[in-house]
XYZ file of C-alpha atoms in Angstrom:
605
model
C 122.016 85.668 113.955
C 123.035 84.240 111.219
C 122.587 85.121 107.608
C 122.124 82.292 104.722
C 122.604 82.285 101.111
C 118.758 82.188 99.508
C 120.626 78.658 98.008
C 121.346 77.747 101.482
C 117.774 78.211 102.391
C 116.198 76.593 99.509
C 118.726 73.327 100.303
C 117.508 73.404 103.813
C 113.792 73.053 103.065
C 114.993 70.394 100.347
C 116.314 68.581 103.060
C 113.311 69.020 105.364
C 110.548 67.854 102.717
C 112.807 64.845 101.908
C 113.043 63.607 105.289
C 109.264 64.356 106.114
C 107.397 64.276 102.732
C 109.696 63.267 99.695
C 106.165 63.786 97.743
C 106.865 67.683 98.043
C 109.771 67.640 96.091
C 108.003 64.836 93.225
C 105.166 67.134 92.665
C 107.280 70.789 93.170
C 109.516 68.826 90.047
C 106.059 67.871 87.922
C 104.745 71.386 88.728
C 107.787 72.905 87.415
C 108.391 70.860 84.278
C 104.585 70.825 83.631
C 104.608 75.384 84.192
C 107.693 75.448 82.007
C 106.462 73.579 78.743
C 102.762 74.407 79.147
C 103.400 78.263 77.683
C 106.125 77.010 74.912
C 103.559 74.441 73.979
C 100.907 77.093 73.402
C 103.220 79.692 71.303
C 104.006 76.332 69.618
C 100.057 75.116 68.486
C 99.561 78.455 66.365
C 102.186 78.033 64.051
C 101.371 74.610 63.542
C 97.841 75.871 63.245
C 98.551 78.336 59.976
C 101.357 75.464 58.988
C 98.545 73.180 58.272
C 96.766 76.098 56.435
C 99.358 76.942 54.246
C 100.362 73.643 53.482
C 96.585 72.933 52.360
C 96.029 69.901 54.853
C 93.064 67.832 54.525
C 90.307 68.226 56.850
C 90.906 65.126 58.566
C 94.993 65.530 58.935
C 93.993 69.036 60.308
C 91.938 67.617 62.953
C 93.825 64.785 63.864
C 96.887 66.800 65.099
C 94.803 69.843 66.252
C 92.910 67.495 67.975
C 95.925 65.473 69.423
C 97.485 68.923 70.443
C 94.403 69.990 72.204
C 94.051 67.073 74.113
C 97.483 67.145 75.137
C 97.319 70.399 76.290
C 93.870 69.709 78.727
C 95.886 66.752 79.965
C 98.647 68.705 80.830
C 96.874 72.065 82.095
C 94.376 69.854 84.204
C 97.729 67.801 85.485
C 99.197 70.983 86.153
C 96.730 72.722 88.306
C 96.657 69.123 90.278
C 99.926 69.057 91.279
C 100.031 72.719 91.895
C 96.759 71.542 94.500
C 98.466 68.584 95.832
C 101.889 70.078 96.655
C 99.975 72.970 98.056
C 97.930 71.047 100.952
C 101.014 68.270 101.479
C 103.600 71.639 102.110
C 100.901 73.752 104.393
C 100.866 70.202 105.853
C 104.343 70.238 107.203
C 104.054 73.882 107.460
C 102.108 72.624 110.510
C 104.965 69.813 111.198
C 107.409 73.061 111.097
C 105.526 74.662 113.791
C 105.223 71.395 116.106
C 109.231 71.022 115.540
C 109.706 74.818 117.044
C 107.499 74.456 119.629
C 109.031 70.844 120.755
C 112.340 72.965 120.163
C 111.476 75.706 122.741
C 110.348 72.815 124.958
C 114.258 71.476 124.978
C 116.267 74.970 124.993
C 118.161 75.737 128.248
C 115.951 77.671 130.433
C 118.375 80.833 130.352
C 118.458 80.773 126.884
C 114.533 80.952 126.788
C 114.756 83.787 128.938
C 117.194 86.028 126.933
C 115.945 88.855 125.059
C 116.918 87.841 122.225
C 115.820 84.625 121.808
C 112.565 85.762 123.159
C 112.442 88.397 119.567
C 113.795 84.961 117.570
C 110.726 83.308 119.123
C 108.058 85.409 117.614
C 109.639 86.487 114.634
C 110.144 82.492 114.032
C 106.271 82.177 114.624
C 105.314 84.826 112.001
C 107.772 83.074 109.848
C 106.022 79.941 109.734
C 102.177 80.844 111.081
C 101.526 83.425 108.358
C 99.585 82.010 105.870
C 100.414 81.714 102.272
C 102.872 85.309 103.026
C 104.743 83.403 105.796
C 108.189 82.971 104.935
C 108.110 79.071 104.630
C 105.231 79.877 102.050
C 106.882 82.356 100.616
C 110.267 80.466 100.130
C 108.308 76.635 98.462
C 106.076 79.745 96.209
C 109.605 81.281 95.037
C 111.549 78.230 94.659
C 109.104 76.732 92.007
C 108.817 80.033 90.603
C 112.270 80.711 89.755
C 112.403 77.608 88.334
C 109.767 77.657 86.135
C 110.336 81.277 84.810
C 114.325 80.076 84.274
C 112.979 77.163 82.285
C 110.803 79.301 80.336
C 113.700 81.978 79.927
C 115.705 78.993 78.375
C 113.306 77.558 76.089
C 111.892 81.013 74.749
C 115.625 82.209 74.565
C 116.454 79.020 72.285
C 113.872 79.938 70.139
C 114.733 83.405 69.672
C 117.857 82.997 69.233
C 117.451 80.654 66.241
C 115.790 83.966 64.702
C 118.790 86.258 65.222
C 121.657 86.073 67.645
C 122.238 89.630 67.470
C 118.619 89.896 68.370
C 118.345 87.468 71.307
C 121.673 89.405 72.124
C 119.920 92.758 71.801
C 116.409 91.569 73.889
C 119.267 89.844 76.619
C 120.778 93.060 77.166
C 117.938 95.442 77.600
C 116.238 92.327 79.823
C 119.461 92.477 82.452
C 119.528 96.214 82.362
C 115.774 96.037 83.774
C 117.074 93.358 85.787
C 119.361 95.914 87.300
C 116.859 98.909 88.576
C 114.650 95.924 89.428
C 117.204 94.612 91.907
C 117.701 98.670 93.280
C 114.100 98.523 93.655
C 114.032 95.796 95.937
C 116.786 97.021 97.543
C 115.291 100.080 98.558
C 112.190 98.319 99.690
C 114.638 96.228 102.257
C 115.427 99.775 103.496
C 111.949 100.618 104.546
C 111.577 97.191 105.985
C 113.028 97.775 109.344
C 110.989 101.130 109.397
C 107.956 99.657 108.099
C 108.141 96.851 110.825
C 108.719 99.405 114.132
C 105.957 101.714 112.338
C 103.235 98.394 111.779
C 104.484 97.479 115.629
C 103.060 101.068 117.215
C 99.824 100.719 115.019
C 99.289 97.073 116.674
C 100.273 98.221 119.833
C 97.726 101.200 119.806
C 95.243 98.903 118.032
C 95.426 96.188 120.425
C 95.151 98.905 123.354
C 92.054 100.349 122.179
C 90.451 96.753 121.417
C 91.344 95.693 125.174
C 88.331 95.058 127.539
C 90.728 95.037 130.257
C 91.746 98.243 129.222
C 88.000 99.989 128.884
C 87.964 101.098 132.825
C 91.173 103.091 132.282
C 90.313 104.767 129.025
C 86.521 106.247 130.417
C 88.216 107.432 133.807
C 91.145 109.137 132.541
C 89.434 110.414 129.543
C 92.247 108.419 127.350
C 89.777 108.686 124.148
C 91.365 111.302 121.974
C 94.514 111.357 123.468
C 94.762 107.301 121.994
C 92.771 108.593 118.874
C 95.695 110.635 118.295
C 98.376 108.095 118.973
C 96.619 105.918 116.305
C 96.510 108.789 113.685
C 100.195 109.024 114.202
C 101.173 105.701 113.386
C 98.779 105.262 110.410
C 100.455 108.558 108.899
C 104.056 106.879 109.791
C 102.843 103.816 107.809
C 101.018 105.809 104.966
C 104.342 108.046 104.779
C 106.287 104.788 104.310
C 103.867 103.293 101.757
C 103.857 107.316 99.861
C 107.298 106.412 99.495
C 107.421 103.370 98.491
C 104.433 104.289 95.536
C 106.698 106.942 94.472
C 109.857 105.028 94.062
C 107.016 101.780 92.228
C 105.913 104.684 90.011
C 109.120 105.609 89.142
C 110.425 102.278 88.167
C 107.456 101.208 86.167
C 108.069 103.723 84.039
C 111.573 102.442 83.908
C 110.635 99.256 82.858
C 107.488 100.494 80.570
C 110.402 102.722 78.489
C 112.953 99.380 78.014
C 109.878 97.135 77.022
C 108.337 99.524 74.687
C 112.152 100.041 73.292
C 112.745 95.982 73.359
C 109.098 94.849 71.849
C 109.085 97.759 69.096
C 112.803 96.977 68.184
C 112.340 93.011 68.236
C 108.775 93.187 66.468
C 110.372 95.783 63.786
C 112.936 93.076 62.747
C 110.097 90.282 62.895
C 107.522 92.558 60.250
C 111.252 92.784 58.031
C 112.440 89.689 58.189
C 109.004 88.079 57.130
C 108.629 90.667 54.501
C 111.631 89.532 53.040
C 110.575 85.780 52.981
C 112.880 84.960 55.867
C 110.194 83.640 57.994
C 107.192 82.378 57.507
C 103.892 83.180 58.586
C 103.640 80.605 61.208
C 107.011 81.465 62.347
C 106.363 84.618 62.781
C 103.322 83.633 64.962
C 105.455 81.778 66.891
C 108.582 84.233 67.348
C 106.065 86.862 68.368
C 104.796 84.563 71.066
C 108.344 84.445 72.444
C 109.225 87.827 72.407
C 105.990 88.516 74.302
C 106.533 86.053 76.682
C 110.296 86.704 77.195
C 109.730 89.794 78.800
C 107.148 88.675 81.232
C 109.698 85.703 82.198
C 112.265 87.855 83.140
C 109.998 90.025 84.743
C 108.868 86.874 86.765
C 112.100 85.604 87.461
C 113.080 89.351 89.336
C 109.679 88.968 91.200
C 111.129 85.213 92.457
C 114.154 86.343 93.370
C 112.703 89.913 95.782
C 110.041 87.083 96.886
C 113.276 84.636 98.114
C 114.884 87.561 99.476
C 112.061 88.837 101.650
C 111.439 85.006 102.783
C 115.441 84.319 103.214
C 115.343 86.458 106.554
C 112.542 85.048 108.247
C 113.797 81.322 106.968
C 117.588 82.403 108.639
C 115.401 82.915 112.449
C 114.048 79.833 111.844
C 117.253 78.100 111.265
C 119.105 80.094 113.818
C 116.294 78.979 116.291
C 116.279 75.502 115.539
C 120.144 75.357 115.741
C 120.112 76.878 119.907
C 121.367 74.821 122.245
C 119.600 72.359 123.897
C 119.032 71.624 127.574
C 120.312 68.207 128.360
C 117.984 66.340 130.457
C 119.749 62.410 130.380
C 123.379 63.271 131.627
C 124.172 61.862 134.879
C 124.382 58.461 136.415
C 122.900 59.207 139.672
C 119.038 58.555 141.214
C 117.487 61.137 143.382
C 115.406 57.653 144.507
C 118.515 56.343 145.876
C 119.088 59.294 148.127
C 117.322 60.475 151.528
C 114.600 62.647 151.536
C 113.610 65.357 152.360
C 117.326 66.582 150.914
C 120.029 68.787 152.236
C 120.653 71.389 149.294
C 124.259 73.307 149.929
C 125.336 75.903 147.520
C 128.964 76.003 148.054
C 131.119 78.968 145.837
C 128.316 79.866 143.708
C 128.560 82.591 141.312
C 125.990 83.968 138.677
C 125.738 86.464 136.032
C 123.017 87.562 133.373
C 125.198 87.700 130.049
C 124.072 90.400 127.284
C 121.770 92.616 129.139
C 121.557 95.810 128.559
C 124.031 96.930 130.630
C 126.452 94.327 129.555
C 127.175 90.999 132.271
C 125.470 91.584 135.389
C 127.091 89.460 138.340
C 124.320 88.382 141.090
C 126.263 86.241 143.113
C 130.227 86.604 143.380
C 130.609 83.748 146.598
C 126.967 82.570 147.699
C 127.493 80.038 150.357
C 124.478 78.428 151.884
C 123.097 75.326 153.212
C 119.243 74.315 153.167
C 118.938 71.749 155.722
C 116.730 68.865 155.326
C 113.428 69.822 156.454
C 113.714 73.255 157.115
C 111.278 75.962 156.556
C 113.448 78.501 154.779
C 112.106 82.446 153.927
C 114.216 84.463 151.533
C 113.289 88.325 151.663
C 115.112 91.182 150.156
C 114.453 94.193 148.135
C 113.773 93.858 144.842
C 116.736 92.718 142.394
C 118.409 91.397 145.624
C 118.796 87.590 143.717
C 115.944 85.567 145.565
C 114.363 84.449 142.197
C 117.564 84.158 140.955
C 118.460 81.931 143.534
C 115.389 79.656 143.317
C 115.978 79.341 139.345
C 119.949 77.958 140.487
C 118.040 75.906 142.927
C 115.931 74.598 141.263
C 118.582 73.581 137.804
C 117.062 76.499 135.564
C 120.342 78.518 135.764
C 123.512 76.637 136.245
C 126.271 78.706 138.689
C 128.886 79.961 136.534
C 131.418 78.702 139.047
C 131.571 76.265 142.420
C 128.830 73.300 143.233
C 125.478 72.762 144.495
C 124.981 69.774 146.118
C 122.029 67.320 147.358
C 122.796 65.226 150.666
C 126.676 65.866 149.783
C 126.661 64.979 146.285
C 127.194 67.244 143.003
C 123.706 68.275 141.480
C 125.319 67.501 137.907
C 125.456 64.122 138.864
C 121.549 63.628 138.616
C 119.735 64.039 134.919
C 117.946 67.057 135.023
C 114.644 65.310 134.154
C 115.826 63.686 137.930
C 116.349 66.955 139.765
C 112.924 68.535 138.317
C 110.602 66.122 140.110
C 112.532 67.347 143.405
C 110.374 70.500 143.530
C 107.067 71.792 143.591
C 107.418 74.943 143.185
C 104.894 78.084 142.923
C 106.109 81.265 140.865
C 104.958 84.403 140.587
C 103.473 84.183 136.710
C 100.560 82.052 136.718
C 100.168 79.137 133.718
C 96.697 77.691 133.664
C 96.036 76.457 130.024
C 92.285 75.677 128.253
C 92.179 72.192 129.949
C 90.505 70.878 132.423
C 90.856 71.888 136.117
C 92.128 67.719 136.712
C 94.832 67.857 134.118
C 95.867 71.680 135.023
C 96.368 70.343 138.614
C 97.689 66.618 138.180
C 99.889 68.583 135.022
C 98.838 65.203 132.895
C 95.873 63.753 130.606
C 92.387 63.644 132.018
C 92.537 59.532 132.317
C 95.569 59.318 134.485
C 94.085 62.100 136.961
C 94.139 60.918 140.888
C 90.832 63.111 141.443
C 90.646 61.944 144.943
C 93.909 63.401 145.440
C 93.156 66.548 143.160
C 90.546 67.483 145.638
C 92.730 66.811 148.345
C 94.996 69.391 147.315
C 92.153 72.168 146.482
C 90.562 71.441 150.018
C 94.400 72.496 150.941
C 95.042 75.555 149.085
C 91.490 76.529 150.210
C 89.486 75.841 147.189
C 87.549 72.658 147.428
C 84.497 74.322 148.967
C 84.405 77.158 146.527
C 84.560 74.836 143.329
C 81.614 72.471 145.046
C 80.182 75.088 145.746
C 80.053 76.739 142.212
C 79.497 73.140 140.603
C 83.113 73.103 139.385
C 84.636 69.485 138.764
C 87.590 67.468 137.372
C 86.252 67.834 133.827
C 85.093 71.303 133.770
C 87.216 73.206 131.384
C 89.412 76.202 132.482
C 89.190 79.773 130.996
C 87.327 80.507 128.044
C 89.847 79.968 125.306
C 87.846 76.900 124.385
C 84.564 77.005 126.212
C 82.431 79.950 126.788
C 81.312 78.282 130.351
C 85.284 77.896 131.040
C 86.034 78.240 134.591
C 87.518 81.870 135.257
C 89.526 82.323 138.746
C 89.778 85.499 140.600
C 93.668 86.535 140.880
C 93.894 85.371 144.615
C 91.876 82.330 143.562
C 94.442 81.609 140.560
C 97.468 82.040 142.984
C 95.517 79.087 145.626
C 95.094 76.853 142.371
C 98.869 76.656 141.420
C 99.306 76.595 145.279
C 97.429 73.185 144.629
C 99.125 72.567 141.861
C 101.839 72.035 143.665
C 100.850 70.072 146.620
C 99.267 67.245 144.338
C 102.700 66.709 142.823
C 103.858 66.408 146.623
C 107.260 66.805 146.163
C 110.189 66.830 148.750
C 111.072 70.062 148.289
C 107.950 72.867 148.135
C 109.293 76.619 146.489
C 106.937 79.373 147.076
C 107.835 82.479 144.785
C 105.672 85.164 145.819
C 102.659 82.928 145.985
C 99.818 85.230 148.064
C 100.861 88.327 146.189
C 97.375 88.337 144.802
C 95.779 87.836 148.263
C 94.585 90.363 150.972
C 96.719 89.979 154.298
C 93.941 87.812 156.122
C 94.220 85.248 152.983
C 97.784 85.299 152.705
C 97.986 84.564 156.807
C 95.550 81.600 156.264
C 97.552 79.923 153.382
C 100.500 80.388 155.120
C 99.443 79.179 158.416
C 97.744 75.928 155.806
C 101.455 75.541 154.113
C 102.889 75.184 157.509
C 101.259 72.534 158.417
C 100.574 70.794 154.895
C 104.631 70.919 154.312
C 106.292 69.338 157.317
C 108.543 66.164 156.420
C 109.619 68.346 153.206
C 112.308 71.043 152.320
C 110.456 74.206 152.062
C 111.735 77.552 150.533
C 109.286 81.097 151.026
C 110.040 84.022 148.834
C 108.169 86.870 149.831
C 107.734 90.717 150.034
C 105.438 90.821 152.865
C 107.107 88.858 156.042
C 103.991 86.816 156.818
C 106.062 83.888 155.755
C 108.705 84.849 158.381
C 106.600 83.480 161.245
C 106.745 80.264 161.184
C 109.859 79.906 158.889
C 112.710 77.955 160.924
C 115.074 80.221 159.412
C 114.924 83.784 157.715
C 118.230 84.635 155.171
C 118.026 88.067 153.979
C 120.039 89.004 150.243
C 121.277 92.716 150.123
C 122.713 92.853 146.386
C 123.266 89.082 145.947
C 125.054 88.126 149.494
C 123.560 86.755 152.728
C 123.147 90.217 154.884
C 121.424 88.811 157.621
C 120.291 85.680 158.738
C 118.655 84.003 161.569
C 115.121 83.713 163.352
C 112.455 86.267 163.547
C 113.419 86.310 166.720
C 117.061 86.571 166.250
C 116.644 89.270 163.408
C 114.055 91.056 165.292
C 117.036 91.334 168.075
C 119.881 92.420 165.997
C 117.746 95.698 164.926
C 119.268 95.499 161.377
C 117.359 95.709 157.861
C 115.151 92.901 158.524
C 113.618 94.337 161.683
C 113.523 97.757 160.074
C 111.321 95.831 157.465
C 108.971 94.053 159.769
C 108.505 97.228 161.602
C 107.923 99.142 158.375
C 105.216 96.881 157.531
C 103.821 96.417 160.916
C 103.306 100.404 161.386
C 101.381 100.143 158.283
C 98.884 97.485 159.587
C 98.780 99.467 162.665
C 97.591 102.625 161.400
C 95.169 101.109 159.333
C 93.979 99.335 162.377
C 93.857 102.962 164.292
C 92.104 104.344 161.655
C 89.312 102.302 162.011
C 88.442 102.646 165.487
């Protein structure tokens, strides 16, 4: 990933506001002029306070410009807060716009790329960036900007006034300021150290802490007596993260005393000269007032300005995953000239050459396929089986355009997949993985994938009473527009894991595409259930290209042929029959299985 410059990141979020909400910038600019002069104005009013005194004002002269300078300074505190208010709700505004632009972003990245590791870190640590609060980084980085720039404006103006008292002086006060400057920057320096400890320490504690807050979890802990033996694992990581913070106290303790020692040396030296200088008639009395003022507030602006700068720093990091994210690569969906409507259906799909590796695992590259050759006729009832790690998802996601080969073609009906837009290619499949995805909609848009109005519910039903759940959901007074889990609604439908596999199983017949992909779709169900889907797909998917992944052969019955991948080639393939013949892995699988069902079987009797 890619580091920024803290300027870098500040110009980036200037260009984001000013393409989204120019208003950002117009009241950060008012907030920052209005902080700067608000504090000089104030050290200012005194000494035109005891001015007026010593000058023996009238009454009336006194109150005029006391008056006018009180006013003033309501108008410009009240203005002040206001646009601190205003720029605060428009920002946490597109704080929310920042959010919808990564999540539309994740939406577009190439599939592999959403899969790798570490993107899948970039993801999160993009979402705690920007979802954080007032300490996410975006927060941080619009809090530190304005910041800076007031305290710098302040630094300026109190530094012009002081140096009209003494140059030497201002020199003197400049010096000692930069030298705190410079254990202030070790400080923060050190506290990046702990940072990468801190974060693995806070990510056991939530670990532990989510674990023991599971219901899911609440069987496991009672049976295997997990109680004190979690109990412990949470002591541990709060005494990592208490360690951590004993350290960090220590090292806060030791530079406050740092910077106590240089401001008692810089206020007693500068006020010293002050008490002489207006003992020898060299300032005034209001003067005085008002170079105390700035030697007071000096300090704390420098001070403030170090605090801007560790705030930028901290937010700079989570600001560079943000841009780094944003800046991936995008899947593109348009390329192509050809129309899958133009070609005959169900398809041929022919994987000619194809090779395919994982890049930056762990391992390094891991090659699935060196030379896959295959051909899916049109209409045929295809099961892949295989150990696991063999390449049958693998081969699915290249199927299906989630994966590109990293050398030779596939091909539809004879013609190169890249000629058809991806958006194209997708609505070839209905396909069922492993990982179920029901959202907190309703059970007619989960199914039709789509808003509630443009739902086809006679054809929703349709397509439970196929997967085998229409009677169960009349049964249990479920409809189109009853709501799914309880994310949103407490009387959200909840489906059994079997019953979750049979809804994506419908799912997928109401999109009724040519080409049906089953990954591991009745791994939730008992053997009876997985038989009666099966022997349901067979007959619901004739007239389409059908491809079975599965660990338990049931699908191997009726499939018209049976390929089986031994460490990403074609080992066998053939029939049942064929493969049952040849008394090679396949048959030794079947048979494994099938002595399994038969003991259970003579168990019972």
């Amino acid at each position: 990933m890619k580091h920024n410059s803290v300027i870098s990141d500040i110009w980036f979020y200037i260009r984001l506001f000013r393409k989204n909400e120019p208003l950002v910038l117009v009241l950060g600019g008012a907030e920052i002029v209005l902080g700067a002069f608000l504090p000089f104005f104030m050290i200012y009013l005194p000494k035109v306070a005891i001015d007026l005194v010593e000058r023996r004002a009238p009454a009336g002269q006194a109150l005029l410009v006391l008056g006018g300078f009180g006013i003033l300074a309501m108008l410009a505190s009240g203005m002040y807060k206001g646009v601190q208010a205003g720029k605060y709700n428009l920002y946490n505004t597109q704080r929310t716009n920042l959010m919808g632009m990564f999540f539309l972003k994740s939406l577009r990245l190439r599939y592999a790329d959403q899969e790798s590791g570490e993107n899948k870190k970039l993801h999160w640590k993009v979402y705690d960036a920007i979802w954080g609060g007032d300490w996410c980084a975006v927060s941080q980085m619009v809090r530190g900007t304005i910041d800076l720039c007031v305290n710098g404006l302040r630094f300026i103006l109190y530094s012009t006034v002081l140096a009209c008292l003494s140059v030497p002086v201002f020199a003197a006060l400049l010096a000692l300021a930069l030298i705190n400057y410079g254990f202030h920057m070790r400080h923060i320096r050190y506290e990046e150290s702990l940072r990468e400890q801190r974060a693995v320490a806070q990510k056991h504690f939530q670990c532990v802490e989510n674990a023991m807050g599971n219901v899911n979890g609440a069987k496991d802990i009672r049976i295997y007596g997990m109680r004190e033996w979690m109990i412990s694992l949470r002591d541990q990581t709060i005494g990592e993260l208490r360690k951590l913070a004993e350290l960090s106290k220590k090292k806060d303790a030791l530079y406050e005393r740092i910077g106590f020692a240089l401001g008692a040396v810089r206020n007693l030296g500068a006020y010293t000269y002050l008490l002489y200088q207006t003992q020898a008639g060299s300032v005034s009395a209001g003067e005085f007032v008002l170079y105390f003022g700035a030697i007071t507030g000096f300090s704390g602006f420098v001070n403030d300005i170090m605090s801007s700068l560790a705030i930028l720093r901290g937010a700079a990091n989570g600001t560079d995953c943000i841009r780094a994210y944003l800046d991936l690569p995008e899947e593109n969906r348009k390329s192509g000239n050809g129309h899958v409507a133009s070609i005959a259906l169900p398809p041929e799909i022919t994987f000619r050459h194809v090779g395919f590796s994982y890049k930056n695992t762990e391992e390094g590259d891991k090659t699935v396929f060196w030379d896959l050759n295959l051909t899916i006729r049109a209409g045929e009832k295809l099961a892949l089986v295989g150990a696991n790690g063999a390449g049958k998802t693998t081969l699915v996601k290249l199927l299906c355009g989630m994966y590109e080969p990293d050398e030779g073609q596939i091909f539809i009906n004879g013609i190169d997949r890249n000629e058809f837009p991806k958006e194209e290619w997708y609505r070839l499949f209905s396909i069922v993985f492993q990982e179920t995805l029901i959202l907190p909609f309703t059970v007619g848009e989960n199914l039709a994938v789509d808003r509630a109005e443009r739902v086809d519910e006679e054809r929703a039903w349709r397509a439970l009473g196929q997967a085998g759940l229409k009677q169960t959901f009349q049964r249990q007074g479920i409809h189109m527009r009853s709501y799914m889990t309880k994310t949103m609604m407490e009387d959200g439908v909840e489906l059994s894991g079997g019953q979750k596999q049979r809804f994506l199983l419908a799912r997928a017949l109401y999109k009724n595409a040519p080409v049906m992909v089953l990954d591991e779709p009745t791994a939730a169900l008992d053997p009876i259930a997985e038989s009666e889907v099966y022997e349901q797909y067979n007959r619901y998917t004739q007239g389409r290209t059908s491809v079975f992944i599965s660990h338990r052969l049931a699908s191997t019955k009726f499939s018209d042929r049976i390929i089986v991948l031994d460490g990403g080639e074609i080992a066998e393939m053939g029939t049942h029959e064929e493969l049952m013949r040849a008394g090679g892995d396949y048959a030794r699988m079947f048979e494994v299985q099938s002595s399994y069902y038969r003991r259970g079987e003579g168990a019972e009797t």
